[in-house]
Short mmCIF file of C-alpha atoms (C1' of nucleotides) in Angstrom, two decimals:
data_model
loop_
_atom_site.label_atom_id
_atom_site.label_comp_id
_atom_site.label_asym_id
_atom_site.label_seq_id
_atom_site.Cartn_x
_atom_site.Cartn_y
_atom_site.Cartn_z
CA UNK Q 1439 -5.89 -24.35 16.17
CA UNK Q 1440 -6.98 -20.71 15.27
CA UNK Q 1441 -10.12 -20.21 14.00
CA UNK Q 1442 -10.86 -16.93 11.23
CA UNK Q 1443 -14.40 -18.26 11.68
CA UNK Q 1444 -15.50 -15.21 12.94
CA UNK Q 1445 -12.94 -13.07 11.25
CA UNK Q 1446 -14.95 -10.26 9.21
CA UNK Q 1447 -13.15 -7.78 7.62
CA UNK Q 1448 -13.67 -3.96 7.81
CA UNK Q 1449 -13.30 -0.93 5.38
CA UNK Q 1450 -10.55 1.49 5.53
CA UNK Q 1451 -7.90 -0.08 7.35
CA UNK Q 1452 -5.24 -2.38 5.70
CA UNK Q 1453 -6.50 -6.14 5.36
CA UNK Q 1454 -3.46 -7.06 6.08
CA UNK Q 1455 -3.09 -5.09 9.46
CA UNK Q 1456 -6.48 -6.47 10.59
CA UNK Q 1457 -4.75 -10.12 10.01
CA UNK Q 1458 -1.93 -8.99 12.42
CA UNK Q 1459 -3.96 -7.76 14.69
CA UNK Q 1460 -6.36 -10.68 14.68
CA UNK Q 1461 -3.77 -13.22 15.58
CA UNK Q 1462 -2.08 -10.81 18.01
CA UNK Q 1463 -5.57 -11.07 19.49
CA UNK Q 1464 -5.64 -14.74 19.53
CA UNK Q 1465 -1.99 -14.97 20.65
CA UNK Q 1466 -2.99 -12.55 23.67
CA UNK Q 1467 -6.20 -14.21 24.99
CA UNK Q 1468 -4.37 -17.65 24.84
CA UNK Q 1469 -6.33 -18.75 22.06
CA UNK Q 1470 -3.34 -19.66 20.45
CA UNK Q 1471 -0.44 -22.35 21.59
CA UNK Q 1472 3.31 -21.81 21.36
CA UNK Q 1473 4.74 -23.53 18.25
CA UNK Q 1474 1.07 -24.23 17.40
CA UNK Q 1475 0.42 -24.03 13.24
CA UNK Q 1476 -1.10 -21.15 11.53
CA UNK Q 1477 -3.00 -21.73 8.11
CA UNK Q 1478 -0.75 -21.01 4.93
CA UNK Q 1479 -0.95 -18.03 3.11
CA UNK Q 1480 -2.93 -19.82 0.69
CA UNK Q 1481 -5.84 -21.68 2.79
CA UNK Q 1482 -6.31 -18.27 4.75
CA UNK Q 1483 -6.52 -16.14 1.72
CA UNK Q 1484 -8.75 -18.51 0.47
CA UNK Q 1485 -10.54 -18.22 3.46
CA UNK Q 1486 -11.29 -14.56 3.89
CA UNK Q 1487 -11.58 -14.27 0.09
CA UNK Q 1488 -8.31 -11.91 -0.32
CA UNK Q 1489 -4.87 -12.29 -2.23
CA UNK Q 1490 -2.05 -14.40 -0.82
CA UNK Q 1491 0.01 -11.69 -0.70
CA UNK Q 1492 -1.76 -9.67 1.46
CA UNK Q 1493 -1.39 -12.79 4.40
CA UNK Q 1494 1.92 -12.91 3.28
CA UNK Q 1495 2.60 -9.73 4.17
CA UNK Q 1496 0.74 -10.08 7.29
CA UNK Q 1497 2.48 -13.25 8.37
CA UNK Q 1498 5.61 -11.60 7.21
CA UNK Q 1499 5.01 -8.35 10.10
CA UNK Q 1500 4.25 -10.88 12.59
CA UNK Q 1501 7.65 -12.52 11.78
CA UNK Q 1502 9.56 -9.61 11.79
CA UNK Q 1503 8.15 -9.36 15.10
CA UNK Q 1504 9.01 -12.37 16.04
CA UNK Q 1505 6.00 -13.74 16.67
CA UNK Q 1506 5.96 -16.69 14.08
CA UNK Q 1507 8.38 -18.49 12.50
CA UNK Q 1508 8.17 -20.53 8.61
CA UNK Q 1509 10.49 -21.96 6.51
CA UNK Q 1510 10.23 -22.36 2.69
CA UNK Q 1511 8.66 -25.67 2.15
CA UNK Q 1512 7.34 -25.86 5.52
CA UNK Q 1513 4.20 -25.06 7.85
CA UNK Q 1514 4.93 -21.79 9.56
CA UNK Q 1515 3.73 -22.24 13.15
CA UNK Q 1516 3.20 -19.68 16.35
CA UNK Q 1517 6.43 -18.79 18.48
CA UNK Q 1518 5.38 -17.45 21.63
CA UNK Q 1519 6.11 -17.63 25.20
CA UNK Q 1520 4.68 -16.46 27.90
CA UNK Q 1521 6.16 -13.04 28.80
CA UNK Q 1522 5.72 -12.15 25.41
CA UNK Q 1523 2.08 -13.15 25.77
CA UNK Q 1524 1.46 -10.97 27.90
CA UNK Q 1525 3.25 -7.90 26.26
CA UNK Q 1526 1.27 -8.44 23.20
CA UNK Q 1527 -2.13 -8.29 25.20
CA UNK Q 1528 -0.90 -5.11 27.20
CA UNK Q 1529 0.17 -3.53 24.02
CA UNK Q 1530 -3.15 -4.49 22.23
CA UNK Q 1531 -5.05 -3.89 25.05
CA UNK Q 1532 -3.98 -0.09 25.41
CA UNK Q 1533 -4.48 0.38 21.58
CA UNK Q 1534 -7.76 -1.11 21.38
CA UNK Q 1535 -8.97 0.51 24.24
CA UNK Q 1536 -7.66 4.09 23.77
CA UNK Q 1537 -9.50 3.73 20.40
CA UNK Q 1538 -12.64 2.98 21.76
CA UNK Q 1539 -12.59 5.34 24.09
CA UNK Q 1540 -11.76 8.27 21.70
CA UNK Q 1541 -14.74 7.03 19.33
CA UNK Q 1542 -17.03 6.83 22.32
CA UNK Q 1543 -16.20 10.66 23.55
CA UNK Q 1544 -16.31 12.21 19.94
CA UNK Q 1545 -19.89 10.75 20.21
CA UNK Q 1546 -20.47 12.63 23.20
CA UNK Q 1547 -21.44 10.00 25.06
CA UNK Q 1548 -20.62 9.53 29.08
CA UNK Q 1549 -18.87 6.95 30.56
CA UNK Q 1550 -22.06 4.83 31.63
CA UNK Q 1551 -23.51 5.65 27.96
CA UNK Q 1552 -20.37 3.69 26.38
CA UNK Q 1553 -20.90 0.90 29.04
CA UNK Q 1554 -24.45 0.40 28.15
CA UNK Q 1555 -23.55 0.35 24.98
CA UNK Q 1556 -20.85 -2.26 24.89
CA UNK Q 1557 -23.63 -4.06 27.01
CA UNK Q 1558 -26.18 -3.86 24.51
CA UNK Q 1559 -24.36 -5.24 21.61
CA UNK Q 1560 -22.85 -7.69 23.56
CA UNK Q 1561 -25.45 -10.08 22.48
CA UNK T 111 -18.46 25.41 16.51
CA UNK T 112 -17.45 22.06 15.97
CA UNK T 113 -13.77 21.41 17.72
CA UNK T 114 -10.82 19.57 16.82
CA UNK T 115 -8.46 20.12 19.96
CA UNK T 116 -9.34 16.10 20.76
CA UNK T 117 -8.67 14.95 17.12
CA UNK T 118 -5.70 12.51 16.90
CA UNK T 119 -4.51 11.48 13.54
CA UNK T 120 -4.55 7.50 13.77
CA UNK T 121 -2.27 5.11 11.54
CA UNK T 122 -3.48 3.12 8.56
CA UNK T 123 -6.68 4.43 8.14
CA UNK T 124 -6.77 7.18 5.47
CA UNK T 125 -6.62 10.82 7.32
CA UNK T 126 -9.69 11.97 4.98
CA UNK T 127 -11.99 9.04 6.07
CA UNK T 128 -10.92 9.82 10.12
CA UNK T 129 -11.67 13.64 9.29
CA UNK T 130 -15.13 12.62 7.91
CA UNK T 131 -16.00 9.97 10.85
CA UNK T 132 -14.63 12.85 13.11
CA UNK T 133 -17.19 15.75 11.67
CA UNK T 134 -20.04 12.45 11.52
CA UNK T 135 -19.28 12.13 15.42
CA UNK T 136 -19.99 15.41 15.68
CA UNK T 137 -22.94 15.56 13.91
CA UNK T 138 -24.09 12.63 15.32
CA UNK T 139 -23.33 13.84 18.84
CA UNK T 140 -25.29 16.63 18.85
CA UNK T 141 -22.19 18.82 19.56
CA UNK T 142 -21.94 20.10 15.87
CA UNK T 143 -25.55 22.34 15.07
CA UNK T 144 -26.96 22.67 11.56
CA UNK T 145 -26.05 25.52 9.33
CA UNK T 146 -22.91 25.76 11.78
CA UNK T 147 -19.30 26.71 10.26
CA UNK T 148 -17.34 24.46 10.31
CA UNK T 149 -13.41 25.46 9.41
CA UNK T 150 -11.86 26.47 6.10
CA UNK T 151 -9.72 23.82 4.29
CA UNK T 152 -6.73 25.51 4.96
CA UNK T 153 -7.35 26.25 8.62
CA UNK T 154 -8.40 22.54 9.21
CA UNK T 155 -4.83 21.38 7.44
CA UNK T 156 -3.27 23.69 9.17
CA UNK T 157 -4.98 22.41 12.55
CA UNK T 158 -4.01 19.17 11.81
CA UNK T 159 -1.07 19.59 10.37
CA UNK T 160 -2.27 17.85 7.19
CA UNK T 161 -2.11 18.78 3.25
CA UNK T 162 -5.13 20.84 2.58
CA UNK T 163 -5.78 18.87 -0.19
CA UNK T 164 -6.82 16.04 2.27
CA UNK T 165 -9.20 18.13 4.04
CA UNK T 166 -10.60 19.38 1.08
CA UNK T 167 -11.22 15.34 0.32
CA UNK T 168 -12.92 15.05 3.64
CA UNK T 169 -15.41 17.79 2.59
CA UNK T 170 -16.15 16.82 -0.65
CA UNK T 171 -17.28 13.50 0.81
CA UNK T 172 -19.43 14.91 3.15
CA UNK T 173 -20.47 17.22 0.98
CA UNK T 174 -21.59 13.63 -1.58
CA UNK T 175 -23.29 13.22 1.53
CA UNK T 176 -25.45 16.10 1.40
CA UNK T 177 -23.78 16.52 5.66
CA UNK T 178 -22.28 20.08 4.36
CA UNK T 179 -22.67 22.80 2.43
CA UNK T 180 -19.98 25.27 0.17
CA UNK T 181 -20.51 28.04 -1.88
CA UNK T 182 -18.07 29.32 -3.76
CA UNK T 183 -16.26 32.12 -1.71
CA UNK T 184 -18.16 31.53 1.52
CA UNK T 185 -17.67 29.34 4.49
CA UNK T 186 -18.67 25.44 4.22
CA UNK T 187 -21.40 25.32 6.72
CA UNK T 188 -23.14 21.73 8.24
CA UNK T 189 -26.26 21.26 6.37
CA UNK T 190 -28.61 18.60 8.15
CA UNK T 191 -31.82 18.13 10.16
CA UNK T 192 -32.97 16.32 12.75
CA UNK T 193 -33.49 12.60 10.70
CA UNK T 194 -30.54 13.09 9.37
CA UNK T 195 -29.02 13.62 12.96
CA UNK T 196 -30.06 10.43 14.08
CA UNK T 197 -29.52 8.19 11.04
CA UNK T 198 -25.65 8.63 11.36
CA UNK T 199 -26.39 8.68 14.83
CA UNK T 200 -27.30 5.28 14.77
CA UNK T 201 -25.30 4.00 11.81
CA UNK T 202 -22.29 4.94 13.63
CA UNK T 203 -22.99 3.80 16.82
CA UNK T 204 -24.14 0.17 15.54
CA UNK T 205 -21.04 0.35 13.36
CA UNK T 206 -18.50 1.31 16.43
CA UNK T 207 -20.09 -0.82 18.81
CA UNK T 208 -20.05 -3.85 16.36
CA UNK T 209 -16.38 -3.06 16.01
CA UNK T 210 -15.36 -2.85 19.83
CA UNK T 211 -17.52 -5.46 20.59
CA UNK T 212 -15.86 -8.05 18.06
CA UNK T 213 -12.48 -6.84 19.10
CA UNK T 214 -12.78 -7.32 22.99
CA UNK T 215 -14.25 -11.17 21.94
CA UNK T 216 -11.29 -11.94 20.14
CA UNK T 217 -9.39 -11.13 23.08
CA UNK T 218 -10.98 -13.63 24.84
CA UNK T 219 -12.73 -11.11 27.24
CA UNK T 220 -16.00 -11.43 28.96
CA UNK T 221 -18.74 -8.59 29.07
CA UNK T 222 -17.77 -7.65 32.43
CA UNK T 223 -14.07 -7.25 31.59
CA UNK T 224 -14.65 -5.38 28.67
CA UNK T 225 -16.51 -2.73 30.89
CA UNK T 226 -13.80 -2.74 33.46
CA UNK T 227 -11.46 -2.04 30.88
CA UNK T 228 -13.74 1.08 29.18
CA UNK T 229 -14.08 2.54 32.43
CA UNK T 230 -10.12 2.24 32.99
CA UNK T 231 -8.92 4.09 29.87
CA UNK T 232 -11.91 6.56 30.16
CA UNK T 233 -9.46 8.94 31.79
CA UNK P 752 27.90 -36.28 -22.95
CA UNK P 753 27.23 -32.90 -22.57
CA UNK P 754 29.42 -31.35 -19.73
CA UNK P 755 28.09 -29.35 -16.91
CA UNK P 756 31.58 -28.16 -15.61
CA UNK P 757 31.29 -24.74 -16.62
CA UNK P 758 27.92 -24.22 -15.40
CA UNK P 759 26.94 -21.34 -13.20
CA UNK P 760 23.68 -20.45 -12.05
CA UNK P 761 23.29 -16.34 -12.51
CA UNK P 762 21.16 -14.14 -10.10
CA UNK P 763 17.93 -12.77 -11.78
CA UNK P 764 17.09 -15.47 -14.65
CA UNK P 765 14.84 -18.07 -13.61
CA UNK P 766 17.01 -21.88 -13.08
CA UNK P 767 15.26 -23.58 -15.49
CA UNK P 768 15.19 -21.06 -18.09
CA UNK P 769 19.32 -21.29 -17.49
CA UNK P 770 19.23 -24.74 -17.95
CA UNK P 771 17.05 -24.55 -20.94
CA UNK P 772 19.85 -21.58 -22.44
CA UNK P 773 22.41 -24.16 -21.74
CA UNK P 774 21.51 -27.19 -23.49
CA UNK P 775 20.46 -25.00 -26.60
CA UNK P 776 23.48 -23.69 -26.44
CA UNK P 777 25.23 -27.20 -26.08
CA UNK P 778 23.48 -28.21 -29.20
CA UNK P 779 23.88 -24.80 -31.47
CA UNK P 780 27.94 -25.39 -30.98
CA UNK P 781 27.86 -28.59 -31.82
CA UNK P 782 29.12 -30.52 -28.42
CA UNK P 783 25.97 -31.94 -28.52
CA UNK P 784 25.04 -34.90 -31.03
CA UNK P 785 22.05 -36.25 -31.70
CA UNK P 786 20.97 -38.89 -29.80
CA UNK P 787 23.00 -38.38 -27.27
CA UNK P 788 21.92 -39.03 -23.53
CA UNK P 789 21.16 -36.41 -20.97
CA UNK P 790 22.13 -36.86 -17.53
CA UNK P 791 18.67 -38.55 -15.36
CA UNK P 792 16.73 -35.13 -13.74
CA UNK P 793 17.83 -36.53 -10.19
CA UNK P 794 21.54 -36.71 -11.54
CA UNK P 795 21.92 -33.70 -12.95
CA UNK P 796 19.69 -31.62 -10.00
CA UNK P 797 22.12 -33.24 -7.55
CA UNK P 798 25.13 -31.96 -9.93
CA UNK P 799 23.97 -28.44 -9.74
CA UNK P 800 22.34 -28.59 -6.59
CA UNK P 801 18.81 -27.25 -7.67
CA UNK P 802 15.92 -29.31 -6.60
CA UNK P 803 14.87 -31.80 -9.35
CA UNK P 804 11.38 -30.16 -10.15
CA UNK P 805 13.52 -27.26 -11.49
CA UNK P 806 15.57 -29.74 -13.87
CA UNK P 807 12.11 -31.30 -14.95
CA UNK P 808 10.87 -28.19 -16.18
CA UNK P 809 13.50 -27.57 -17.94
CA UNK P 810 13.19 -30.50 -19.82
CA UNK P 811 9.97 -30.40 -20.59
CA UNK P 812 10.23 -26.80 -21.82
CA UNK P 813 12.92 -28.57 -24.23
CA UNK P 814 10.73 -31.90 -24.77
CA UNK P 815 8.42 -28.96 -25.95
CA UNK P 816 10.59 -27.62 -28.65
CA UNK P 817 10.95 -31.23 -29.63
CA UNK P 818 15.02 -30.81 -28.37
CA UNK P 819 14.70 -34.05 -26.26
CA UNK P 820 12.70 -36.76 -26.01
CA UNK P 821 11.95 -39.04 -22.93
CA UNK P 822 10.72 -42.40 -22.79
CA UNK P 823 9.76 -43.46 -19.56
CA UNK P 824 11.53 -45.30 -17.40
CA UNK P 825 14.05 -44.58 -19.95
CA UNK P 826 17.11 -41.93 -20.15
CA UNK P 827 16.11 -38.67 -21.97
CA UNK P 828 17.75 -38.29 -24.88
CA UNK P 829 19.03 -35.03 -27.55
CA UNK P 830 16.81 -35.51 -30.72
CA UNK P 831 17.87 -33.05 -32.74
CA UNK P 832 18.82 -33.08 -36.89
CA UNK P 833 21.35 -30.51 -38.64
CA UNK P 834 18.95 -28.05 -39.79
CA UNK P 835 17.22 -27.68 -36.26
CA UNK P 836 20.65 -27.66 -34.76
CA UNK P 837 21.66 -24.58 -37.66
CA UNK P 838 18.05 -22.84 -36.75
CA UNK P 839 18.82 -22.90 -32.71
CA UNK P 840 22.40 -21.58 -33.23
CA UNK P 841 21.43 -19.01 -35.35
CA UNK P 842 18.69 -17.96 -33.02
CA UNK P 843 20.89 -17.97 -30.12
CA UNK P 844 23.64 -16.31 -31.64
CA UNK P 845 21.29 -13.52 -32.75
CA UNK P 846 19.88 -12.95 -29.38
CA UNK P 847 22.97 -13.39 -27.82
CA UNK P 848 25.01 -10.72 -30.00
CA UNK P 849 22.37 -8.36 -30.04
CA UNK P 850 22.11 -8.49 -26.24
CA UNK P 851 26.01 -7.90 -25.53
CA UNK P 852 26.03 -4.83 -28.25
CA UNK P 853 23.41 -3.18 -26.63
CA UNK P 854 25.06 -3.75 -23.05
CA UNK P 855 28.56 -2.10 -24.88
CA UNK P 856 26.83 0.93 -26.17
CA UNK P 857 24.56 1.57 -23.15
CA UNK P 858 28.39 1.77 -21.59
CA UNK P 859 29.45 4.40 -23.93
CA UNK P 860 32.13 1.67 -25.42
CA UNK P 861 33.34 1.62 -28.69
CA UNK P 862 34.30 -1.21 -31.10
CA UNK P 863 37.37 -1.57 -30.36
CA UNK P 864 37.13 -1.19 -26.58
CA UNK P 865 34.34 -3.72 -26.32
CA UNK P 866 36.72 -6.10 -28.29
CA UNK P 867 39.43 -5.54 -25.64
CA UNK P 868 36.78 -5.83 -23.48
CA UNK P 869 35.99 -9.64 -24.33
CA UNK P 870 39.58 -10.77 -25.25
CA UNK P 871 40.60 -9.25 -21.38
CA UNK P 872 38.08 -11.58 -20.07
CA UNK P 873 37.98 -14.27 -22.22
CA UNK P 874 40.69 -16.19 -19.61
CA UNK A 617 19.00 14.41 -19.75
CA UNK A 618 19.24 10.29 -19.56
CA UNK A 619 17.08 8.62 -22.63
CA UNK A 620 15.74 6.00 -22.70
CA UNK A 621 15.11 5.46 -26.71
CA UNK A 622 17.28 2.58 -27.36
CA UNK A 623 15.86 0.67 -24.48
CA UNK A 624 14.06 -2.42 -25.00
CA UNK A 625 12.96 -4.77 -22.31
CA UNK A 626 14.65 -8.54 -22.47
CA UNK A 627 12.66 -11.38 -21.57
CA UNK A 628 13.80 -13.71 -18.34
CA UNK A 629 15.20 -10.71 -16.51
CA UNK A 630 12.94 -9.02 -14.31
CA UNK A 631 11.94 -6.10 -15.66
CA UNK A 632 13.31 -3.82 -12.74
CA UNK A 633 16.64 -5.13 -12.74
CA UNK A 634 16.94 -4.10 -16.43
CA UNK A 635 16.15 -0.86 -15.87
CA UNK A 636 18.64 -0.94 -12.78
CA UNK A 637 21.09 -1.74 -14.63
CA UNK A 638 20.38 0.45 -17.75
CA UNK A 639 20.78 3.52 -15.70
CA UNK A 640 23.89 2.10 -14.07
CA UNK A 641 25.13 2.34 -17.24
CA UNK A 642 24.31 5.35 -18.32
CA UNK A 643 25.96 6.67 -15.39
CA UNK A 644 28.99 4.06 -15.67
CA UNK A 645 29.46 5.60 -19.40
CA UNK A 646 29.34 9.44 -18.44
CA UNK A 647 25.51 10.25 -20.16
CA UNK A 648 24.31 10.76 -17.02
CA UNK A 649 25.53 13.39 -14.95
CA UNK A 650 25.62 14.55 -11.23
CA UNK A 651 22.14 16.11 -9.88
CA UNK A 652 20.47 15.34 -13.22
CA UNK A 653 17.19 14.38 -13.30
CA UNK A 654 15.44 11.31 -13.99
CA UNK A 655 12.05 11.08 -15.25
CA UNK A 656 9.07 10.36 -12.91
CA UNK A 657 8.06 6.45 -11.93
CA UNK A 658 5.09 7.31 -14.57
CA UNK A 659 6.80 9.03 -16.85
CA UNK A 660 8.91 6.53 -17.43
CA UNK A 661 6.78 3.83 -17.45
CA UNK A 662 4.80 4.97 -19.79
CA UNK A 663 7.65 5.40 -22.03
CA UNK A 664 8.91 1.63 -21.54
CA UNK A 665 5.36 0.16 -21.41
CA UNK A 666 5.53 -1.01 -17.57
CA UNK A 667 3.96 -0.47 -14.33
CA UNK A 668 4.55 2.22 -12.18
CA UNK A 669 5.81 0.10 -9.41
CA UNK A 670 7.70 -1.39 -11.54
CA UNK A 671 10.32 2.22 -12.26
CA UNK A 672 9.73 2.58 -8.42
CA UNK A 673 10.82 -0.72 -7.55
CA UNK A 674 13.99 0.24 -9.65
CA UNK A 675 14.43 4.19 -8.36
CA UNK A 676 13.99 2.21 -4.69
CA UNK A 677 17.29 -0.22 -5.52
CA UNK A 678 18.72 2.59 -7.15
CA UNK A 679 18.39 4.34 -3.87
CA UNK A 680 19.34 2.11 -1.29
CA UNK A 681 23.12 2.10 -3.67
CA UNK A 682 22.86 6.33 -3.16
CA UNK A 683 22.72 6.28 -6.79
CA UNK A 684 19.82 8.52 -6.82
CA UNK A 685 18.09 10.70 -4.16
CA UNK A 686 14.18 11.22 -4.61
CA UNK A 687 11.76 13.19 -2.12
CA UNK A 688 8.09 13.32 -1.97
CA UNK A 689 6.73 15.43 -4.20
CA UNK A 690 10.22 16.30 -5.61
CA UNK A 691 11.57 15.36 -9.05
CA UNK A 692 14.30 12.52 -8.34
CA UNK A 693 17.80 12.98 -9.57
CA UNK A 694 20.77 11.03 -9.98
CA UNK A 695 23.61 11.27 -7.03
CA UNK A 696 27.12 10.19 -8.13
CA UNK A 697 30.38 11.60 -8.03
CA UNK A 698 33.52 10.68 -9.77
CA UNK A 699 34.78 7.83 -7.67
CA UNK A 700 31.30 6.40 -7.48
CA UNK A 701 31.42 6.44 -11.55
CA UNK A 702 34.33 4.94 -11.33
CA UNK A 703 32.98 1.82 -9.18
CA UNK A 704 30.12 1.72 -11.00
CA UNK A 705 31.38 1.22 -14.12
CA UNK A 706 34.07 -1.42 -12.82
CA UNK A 707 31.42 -3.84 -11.29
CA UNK A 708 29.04 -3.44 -14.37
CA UNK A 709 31.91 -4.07 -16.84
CA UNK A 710 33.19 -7.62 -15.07
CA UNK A 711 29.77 -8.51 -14.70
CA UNK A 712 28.54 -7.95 -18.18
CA UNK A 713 31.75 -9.21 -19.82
CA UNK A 714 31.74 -12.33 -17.54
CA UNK A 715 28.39 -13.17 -18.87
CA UNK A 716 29.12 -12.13 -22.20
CA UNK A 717 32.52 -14.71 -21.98
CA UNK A 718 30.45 -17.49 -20.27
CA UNK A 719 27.69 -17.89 -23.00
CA UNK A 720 29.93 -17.45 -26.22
CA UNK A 721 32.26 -20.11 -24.50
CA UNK A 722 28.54 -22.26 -24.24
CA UNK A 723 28.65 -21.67 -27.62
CA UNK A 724 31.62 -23.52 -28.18
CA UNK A 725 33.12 -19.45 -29.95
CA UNK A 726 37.09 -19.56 -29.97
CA UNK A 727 37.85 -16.15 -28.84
CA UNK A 728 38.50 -14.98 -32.38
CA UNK A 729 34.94 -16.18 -33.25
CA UNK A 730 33.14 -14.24 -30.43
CA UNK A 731 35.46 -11.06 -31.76
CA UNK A 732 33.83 -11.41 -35.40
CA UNK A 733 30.44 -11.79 -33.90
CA UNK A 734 30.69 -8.63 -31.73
CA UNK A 735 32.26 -6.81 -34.63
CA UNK A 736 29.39 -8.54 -37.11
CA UNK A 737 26.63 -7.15 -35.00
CA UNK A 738 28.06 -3.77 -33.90
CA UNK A 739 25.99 -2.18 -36.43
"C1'" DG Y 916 2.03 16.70 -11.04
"C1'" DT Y 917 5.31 13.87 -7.28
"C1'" DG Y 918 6.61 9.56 -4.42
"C1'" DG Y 919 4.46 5.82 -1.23
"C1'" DT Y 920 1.32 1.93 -0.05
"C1'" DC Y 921 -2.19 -1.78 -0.56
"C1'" DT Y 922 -4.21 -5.43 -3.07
"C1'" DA Y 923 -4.09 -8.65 -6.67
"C1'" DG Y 924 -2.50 -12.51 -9.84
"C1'" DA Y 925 1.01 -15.22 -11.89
"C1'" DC Y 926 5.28 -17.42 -11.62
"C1'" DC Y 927 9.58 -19.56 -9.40
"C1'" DA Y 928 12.11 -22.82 -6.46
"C1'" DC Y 929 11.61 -26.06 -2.99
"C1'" DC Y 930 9.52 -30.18 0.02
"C1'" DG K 149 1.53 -28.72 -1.18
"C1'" DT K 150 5.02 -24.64 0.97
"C1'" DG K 151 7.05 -19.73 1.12
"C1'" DG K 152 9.21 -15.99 -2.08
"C1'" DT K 153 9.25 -12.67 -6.00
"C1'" DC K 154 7.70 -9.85 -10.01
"C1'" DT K 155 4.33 -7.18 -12.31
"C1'" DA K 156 0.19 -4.68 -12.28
"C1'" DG K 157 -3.54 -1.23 -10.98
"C1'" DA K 158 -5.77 1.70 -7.75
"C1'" DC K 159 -5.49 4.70 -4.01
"C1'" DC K 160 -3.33 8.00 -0.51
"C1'" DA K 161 -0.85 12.19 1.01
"C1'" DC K 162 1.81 15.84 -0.51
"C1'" DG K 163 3.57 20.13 -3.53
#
DNA sequence: GTGGTCTAGACCACC
DNA sequence: GTGGTCTAGACCACG
């Protein structure tokens, strides 16, 4: 089952992207099983203290996607397999990273600067 | 002078907030000097190809900030010592790393995957 | 026995709110007597093909306006005396005829041609 | 210009739709014509006591039909031509005089009934 | 000023 | 309980 245990949410980008993103996340490292069930919009919003509608509309992008499936009435649940797995974590993987490294160089720092870094707030 | 050849305009987060973490960067970096010009509205829009009225957002926030100066008729210029330097210095950096770090966990990736992966995408 | 042969559910207006509109307007013309039984909730959901919760509301938004009463484990029933039955007519009529005029005029329609309008339709 | 004096918002109907369709009928009727404009999402609601979104919601359905055109930053206007009036006025007519038919025969009117009504409230 | 988006809360229909 | 829709208010980017 996914856990939003650690799921903090930032400023500035759209709540509802972060949810995307956050599942994509779990769907990518494996966290998450195929046809496994995802909290309803309610017990997640409830959860990270926003409006149903804004996991709606996150759950709603991943299903346009394809990437879970619901029915009125019923649980929706993950719908993955494993090619697709592994296109989501490429695809995430090159965001995320191309991010990080842009921050990292507008702060001037070298390469073993952002690797110390990353080290240090590891723990 | 501070430069903007590396800026790319990201999605979802508001293009006045990712001018003003740009110019903090800078700041923070060491690459942007106090009392240095930094560019006109209109030459920053037209840079970015952005309304002016966004840069002129961006500067009014740092300017809350007490990060830059205007006068009416002259140049904005950046307006901070060496404190100042390293208090966004360090609030970004803790808030970045934070950020990277949390993202590479949810991917399921260990420390030493997460620096493979920095060094990868660094060119 | 009130009929539900010429029943159609309309786009836009919430079920139970048509349900509610139909009854009244059962009653206002008279094809309704007091004391007269309603078909069970499960009966007539399964005759419109709504879900029952729908039909419930309904009803209670008419046990409400004291229109029906329900004993239970018994059949609801129309509980309605000649005054009320003048007072919901007349309300109904008044909305209703109000409502179509407006519609005629927004179209630019004239007396006459709304009257040609209704008697063209009216088979 | 299209006004929007004699408007007043019905209950049941979502809001939107209403205005949808008042417009349609303006242009069905001939008060609206070609490349006029329309007020602004504010504008407008302000005038009908709504929320912005609410006018946009209806400019947006109003769009997808090519009823109107509306840019960024640009007044919107309405985009019809005579064949399109033509249509338009065809679909709103059976539709409102279906609905107009289907509730007076609810109300148990003989067609010369509903006739006196329409004539009763005309003014 | 304009249109567009994000978040929120209440309601509807269904299981 | 579930997912879906409607209305509302605040904010963003643009002219």
């Amino acid at each position: 089952m996914i856990s939003f245990e650690e799921f903090v949410i930032a400023d500035g980008i759209p709540i509802y992207l972060q949810i995307v993103n956050y599942i994509k996340r779990g769907i990518a490292s494996g966290a998450v099983r195929d046809q496994e069930e995802i909290p309803s919009r309610r017990v997640l919003a409830s959860l990270l203290g926003v409006n149903p509608n804004t996991v709606q509309k996150a759950y709603r992008m991943l299903e346009e996607e394809g990437l879970i499936e619901s029915r009125s009435g019923a649980k929706s649940c993950i719908s993955i397999n494993k090619e697709r797995r592994g296109l989501v974590r490429d695809e995430l993987m090159e965001h995320d990273a191309k991010a990080v490294v842009s921050i990292m160089k507008q702060m001037g720092m070298a390469k073993e600067d952002a690797v110390k870094l990353i080290e240090k707030f590891w723990e």
